[in-house]
Amino acid sequence: MKATVYNRYGPPDVLQIRDVEKPVPKDNEVLIEIRAASVNPLDWRLMRGKPLFARLMTGGLRKPKITRPGVDVAGHVEAVGRNVTQFKPGDEVFGVCRGAFAEYACVIEDKLAPKPTNLSFEDAAAVPVAAITALRGLRDKGRIQRGHKVLVDGASGGVGTFAVQIAKSFGAEVTAVCSTRNVDTARSIGADHVIDYTREDFTQSGQRYDLILAANAYHSIFDYRRALSQDGIYVMAGGGGVQILQTMLLGPLLSLIGSKKMRFFIANMNKKDLIFLKDLLEAGKVVPVIDRRYPLSDVAEALRYLEEGHAQGKVVITVEHGNDT
Ligand SMILES: NC(=O)c1ccc[n+]([C@@H]2O[C@H](COP(=O)([O-])OP(=O)(O)OC[C@H]3O[C@@H](n4cnc5c(N)ncnc54)[C@H](OP(=O)(O)O)[C@@H]3O)[C@@H](O)[C@H]2O)c1
């Protein structure tokens, strides 16, 4: 089978499409014929081995230990391990795995769910990492409630486009922060208010929010804190290196002063949340926003584009198979 492989850290040029052995599922795994995958900032961070934290996380200090990129996946079940009970060959599924930029991959049963019936493979592959991050940030870390004033900073990327829609599905009043070219999209996915960050700095406006989810944080932690209501919660998913350090180091200390909370988190991917999202997707409350599609042969181009930091929604990899008509 064809798979994307890299053996040294570096820019997208380190990626190669190679012929490799088709994997065999372990007892708790499902072998998937991949129809689509999607790219996440995690993919280019692991490929570059930057920041150093990305190397420490995977244990590959000098050379990458993870050599097959790609996490988000959607496709058909081709075979199942002997302990797998919830899937059978032919099922359409989506979830997270290692080595999704390939024709086949083995996926742990608990990281998969049935594909939403109303979604294409491409749309389904856009969902897992970005939408679960948005969901966990809003619901678990941010304690979102109906009627809350929620602001999503970085509302136009993968995490942000899901966050706006998921926050609306919880009954929040949502403000999306994005640049001028994304204002219409933010409105079209349900934002009640849109702030163009090239024209207005929401942290200086005097407006206060019950929950701020920074999909991409580019303000200081003190600015975010100022924009919170009395008992407000700030949750950071991603953004600049300085902002991540600030939130990891200062967040717990600032949370001890007064009643505002400042949190950074790493989302854990699981079947329960995939199924929660499947229901939202099938109800039409959340619709993936796809920016671009690339064939498997152009994974390097897809990562190059995502790394520029201005994707409008998700970037998807489509995988053709010899038996496709
Ligand atoms: N903590 C976790 O578990 C977790 C999980 C997944 C992702 N993440 C992190 O979350 C972050 C977002 O992920 P993603 O998939 O959404 O990335 P992405 O799709 O690459 O984000 C791109 C978007 O960011 C926006 N953006 C760039 N600069 C901005 C600014 N100054 N203010 C507001 N928006 C800005 C861009 O909009 P414009 O073009 O309009 O600027 C673009 O739409 C990444 O850092 C990622 O590593 C964390």
PDB file of N, CA and C in Angstrom, residues 95-137:
ATOM      1  N   GLY A  95     -12.508   8.502  12.944  1.00  0.00           N
ATOM      2  CA  GLY A  95     -11.846   8.507  14.242  1.00  0.00           C
ATOM      3  C   GLY A  95     -10.414   8.970  14.149  1.00  0.00           C
ATOM      4  N   VAL A  96      -9.598   8.539  15.123  1.00  0.00           N
ATOM      5  CA  VAL A  96      -8.192   8.958  15.143  1.00  0.00           C
ATOM      6  C   VAL A  96      -7.260   7.757  15.190  1.00  0.00           C
ATOM      7  N   CYS A  97      -6.126   7.893  14.502  1.00  0.00           N
ATOM      8  CA  CYS A  97      -5.170   6.788  14.444  1.00  0.00           C
ATOM      9  C   CYS A  97      -3.772   7.357  14.241  1.00  0.00           C
ATOM     10  N   ARG A  98      -2.812   6.488  13.987  1.00  0.00           N
ATOM     11  CA  ARG A  98      -1.487   6.921  13.530  1.00  0.00           C
ATOM     12  C   ARG A  98      -1.341   6.495  12.085  1.00  0.00           C
ATOM     13  N   GLY A  99      -0.742   7.371  11.281  1.00  0.00           N
ATOM     14  CA  GLY A  99      -0.474   7.004   9.898  1.00  0.00           C
ATOM     15  C   GLY A  99      -1.688   7.121   8.996  1.00  0.00           C
ATOM     16  N   ALA A 100      -2.478   8.183   9.196  1.00  0.00           N
ATOM     17  CA  ALA A 100      -3.716   8.343   8.408  1.00  0.00           C
ATOM     18  C   ALA A 100      -3.453   8.808   6.970  1.00  0.00           C
ATOM     19  N   PHE A 101      -2.236   9.313   6.688  1.00  0.00           N
ATOM     20  CA  PHE A 101      -1.958   9.768   5.318  1.00  0.00           C
ATOM     21  C   PHE A 101      -1.438   8.576   4.514  1.00  0.00           C
ATOM     22  N   ALA A 102      -2.334   7.612   4.316  1.00  0.00           N
ATOM     23  CA  ALA A 102      -1.966   6.337   3.696  1.00  0.00           C
ATOM     24  C   ALA A 102      -3.227   5.692   3.134  1.00  0.00           C
ATOM     25  N   GLU A 103      -3.047   4.561   2.439  1.00  0.00           N
ATOM     26  CA  GLU A 103      -4.228   3.870   1.899  1.00  0.00           C
ATOM     27  C   GLU A 103      -4.952   3.044   2.974  1.00  0.00           C
ATOM     28  N   TYR A 104      -4.171   2.548   3.949  1.00  0.00           N
ATOM     29  CA  TYR A 104      -4.765   1.741   5.031  1.00  0.00           C
ATOM     30  C   TYR A 104      -4.111   2.121   6.356  1.00  0.00           C
ATOM     31  N   ALA A 105      -4.830   1.933   7.439  1.00  0.00           N
ATOM     32  CA  ALA A 105      -4.238   2.107   8.773  1.00  0.00           C
ATOM     33  C   ALA A 105      -4.995   1.237   9.757  1.00  0.00           C
ATOM     34  N   CYS A 106      -4.307   0.855  10.831  1.00  0.00           N
ATOM     35  CA  CYS A 106      -4.971   0.131  11.916  1.00  0.00           C
ATOM     36  C   CYS A 106      -5.351   1.137  12.989  1.00  0.00           C
ATOM     37  N   VAL A 107      -6.564   0.999  13.492  1.00  0.00           N
ATOM     38  CA  VAL A 107      -7.083   1.957  14.471  1.00  0.00           C
ATOM     39  C   VAL A 107      -7.614   1.186  15.668  1.00  0.00           C
ATOM     40  N   ILE A 108      -7.291   1.666  16.875  1.00  0.00           N
ATOM     41  CA  ILE A 108      -7.823   1.040  18.099  1.00  0.00           C
ATOM     42  C   ILE A 108      -9.346   1.214  18.095  1.00  0.00           C
ATOM     43  N   GLU A 109     -10.058   0.164  18.397  1.00  0.00           N
ATOM     44  CA  GLU A 109     -11.529   0.181  18.337  1.00  0.00           C
ATOM     45  C   GLU A 109     -12.127   1.357  19.108  1.00  0.00           C
ATOM     46  N   ASP A 110     -11.510   1.689  20.276  1.00  0.00           N
ATOM     47  CA  ASP A 110     -12.066   2.757  21.121  1.00  0.00           C
ATOM     48  C   ASP A 110     -11.802   4.155  20.594  1.00  0.00           C
ATOM     49  N   LYS A 111     -11.076   4.274  19.492  1.00  0.00           N
ATOM     50  CA  LYS A 111     -10.819   5.605  18.901  1.00  0.00           C
ATOM     51  C   LYS A 111     -11.630   5.789  17.624  1.00  0.00           C
ATOM     52  N   LEU A 112     -12.642   4.936  17.460  1.00  0.00           N
ATOM     53  CA  LEU A 112     -13.460   4.960  16.236  1.00  0.00           C
ATOM     54  C   LEU A 112     -14.936   5.048  16.577  1.00  0.00           C
ATOM     55  N   ALA A 113     -15.702   5.603  15.648  1.00  0.00           N
ATOM     56  CA  ALA A 113     -17.172   5.598  15.791  1.00  0.00           C
ATOM     57  C   ALA A 113     -17.769   5.425  14.401  1.00  0.00           C
ATOM     58  N   PRO A 114     -19.041   5.028  14.319  1.00  0.00           N
ATOM     59  CA  PRO A 114     -19.679   4.950  13.008  1.00  0.00           C
ATOM     60  C   PRO A 114     -19.703   6.340  12.359  1.00  0.00           C
ATOM     61  N   LYS A 115     -19.449   6.378  11.084  1.00  0.00           N
ATOM     62  CA  LYS A 115     -19.443   7.676  10.370  1.00  0.00           C
ATOM     63  C   LYS A 115     -20.855   8.271  10.395  1.00  0.00           C
ATOM     64  N   PRO A 116     -20.978   9.580  10.657  1.00  0.00           N
ATOM     65  CA  PRO A 116     -22.309  10.194  10.572  1.00  0.00           C
ATOM     66  C   PRO A 116     -22.922   9.884   9.211  1.00  0.00           C
ATOM     67  N   THR A 117     -24.183   9.463   9.215  1.00  0.00           N
ATOM     68  CA  THR A 117     -24.779   8.939   7.982  1.00  0.00           C
ATOM     69  C   THR A 117     -24.921  10.015   6.904  1.00  0.00           C
ATOM     70  N   ASN A 118     -25.028  11.272   7.317  1.00  0.00           N
ATOM     71  CA  ASN A 118     -25.249  12.347   6.334  1.00  0.00           C
ATOM     72  C   ASN A 118     -23.950  12.986   5.839  1.00  0.00           C
ATOM     73  N   LEU A 119     -22.807  12.452   6.265  1.00  0.00           N
ATOM     74  CA  LEU A 119     -21.538  13.093   5.895  1.00  0.00           C
ATOM     75  C   LEU A 119     -20.761  12.252   4.884  1.00  0.00           C
ATOM     76  N   SER A 120     -20.060  12.927   3.975  1.00  0.00           N
ATOM     77  CA  SER A 120     -19.126  12.239   3.083  1.00  0.00           C
ATOM     78  C   SER A 120     -17.909  11.825   3.919  1.00  0.00           C
ATOM     79  N   PHE A 121     -17.064  10.967   3.343  1.00  0.00           N
ATOM     80  CA  PHE A 121     -15.830  10.599   4.057  1.00  0.00           C
ATOM     81  C   PHE A 121     -14.968  11.838   4.293  1.00  0.00           C
ATOM     82  N   GLU A 122     -14.940  12.730   3.327  1.00  0.00           N
ATOM     83  CA  GLU A 122     -14.112  13.945   3.462  1.00  0.00           C
ATOM     84  C   GLU A 122     -14.587  14.793   4.635  1.00  0.00           C
ATOM     85  N   ASP A 123     -15.894  14.996   4.706  1.00  0.00           N
ATOM     86  CA  ASP A 123     -16.430  15.797   5.811  1.00  0.00           C
ATOM     87  C   ASP A 123     -16.173  15.107   7.158  1.00  0.00           C
ATOM     88  N   ALA A 124     -16.358  13.782   7.169  1.00  0.00           N
ATOM     89  CA  ALA A 124     -16.175  13.047   8.434  1.00  0.00           C
ATOM     90  C   ALA A 124     -14.714  13.107   8.892  1.00  0.00           C
ATOM     91  N   ALA A 125     -13.781  13.026   7.933  1.00  0.00           N
ATOM     92  CA  ALA A 125     -12.361  13.045   8.301  1.00  0.00           C
ATOM     93  C   ALA A 125     -11.946  14.406   8.850  1.00  0.00           C
ATOM     94  N   ALA A 126     -12.726  15.442   8.538  1.00  0.00           N
ATOM     95  CA  ALA A 126     -12.392  16.789   9.022  1.00  0.00           C
ATOM     96  C   ALA A 126     -12.695  16.956  10.510  1.00  0.00           C
ATOM     97  N   VAL A 127     -13.477  16.019  11.067  1.00  0.00           N
ATOM     98  CA  VAL A 127     -14.066  16.264  12.389  1.00  0.00           C
ATOM     99  C   VAL A 127     -13.163  15.955  13.601  1.00  0.00           C
ATOM    100  N   PRO A 128     -12.580  14.749  13.719  1.00  0.00           N
ATOM    101  CA  PRO A 128     -12.178  14.274  15.061  1.00  0.00           C
ATOM    102  C   PRO A 128     -11.332  15.234  15.920  1.00  0.00           C
ATOM    103  N   VAL A 129     -10.091  15.494  15.534  1.00  0.00           N
ATOM    104  CA  VAL A 129      -9.220  16.260  16.444  1.00  0.00           C
ATOM    105  C   VAL A 129      -9.756  17.672  16.687  1.00  0.00           C
ATOM    106  N   ALA A 130     -10.107  18.374  15.617  1.00  0.00           N
ATOM    107  CA  ALA A 130     -10.530  19.778  15.776  1.00  0.00           C
ATOM    108  C   ALA A 130     -11.835  19.879  16.562  1.00  0.00           C
ATOM    109  N   ALA A 131     -12.800  19.027  16.229  1.00  0.00           N
ATOM    110  CA  ALA A 131     -14.107  19.149  16.892  1.00  0.00           C
ATOM    111  C   ALA A 131     -14.057  18.652  18.332  1.00  0.00           C
ATOM    112  N   ILE A 132     -13.313  17.574  18.593  1.00  0.00           N
ATOM    113  CA  ILE A 132     -13.211  17.104  19.983  1.00  0.00           C
ATOM    114  C   ILE A 132     -12.496  18.155  20.830  1.00  0.00           C
ATOM    115  N   THR A 133     -11.484  18.793  20.256  1.00  0.00           N
ATOM    116  CA  THR A 133     -10.783  19.862  21.001  1.00  0.00           C
ATOM    117  C   THR A 133     -11.759  20.987  21.339  1.00  0.00           C
ATOM    118  N   ALA A 134     -12.551  21.395  20.348  1.00  0.00           N
ATOM    119  CA  ALA A 134     -13.526  22.469  20.580  1.00  0.00           C
ATOM    120  C   ALA A 134     -14.537  22.036  21.647  1.00  0.00           C
ATOM    121  N   LEU A 135     -15.017  20.808  21.530  1.00  0.00           N
ATOM    122  CA  LEU A 135     -16.031  20.301  22.476  1.00  0.00           C
ATOM    123  C   LEU A 135     -15.483  20.258  23.904  1.00  0.00           C
ATOM    124  N   ARG A 136     -14.312  19.687  24.044  1.00  0.00           N
ATOM    125  CA  ARG A 136     -13.751  19.547  25.406  1.00  0.00           C
ATOM    126  C   ARG A 136     -13.395  20.905  25.992  1.00  0.00           C
ATOM    127  N   GLY A 137     -12.924  21.806  25.124  1.00  0.00           N
ATOM    128  CA  GLY A 137     -12.585  23.148  25.606  1.00  0.00           C
ATOM    129  C   GLY A 137     -13.821  23.867  26.122  1.00  0.00           C
TER     130      GLY A 137
END
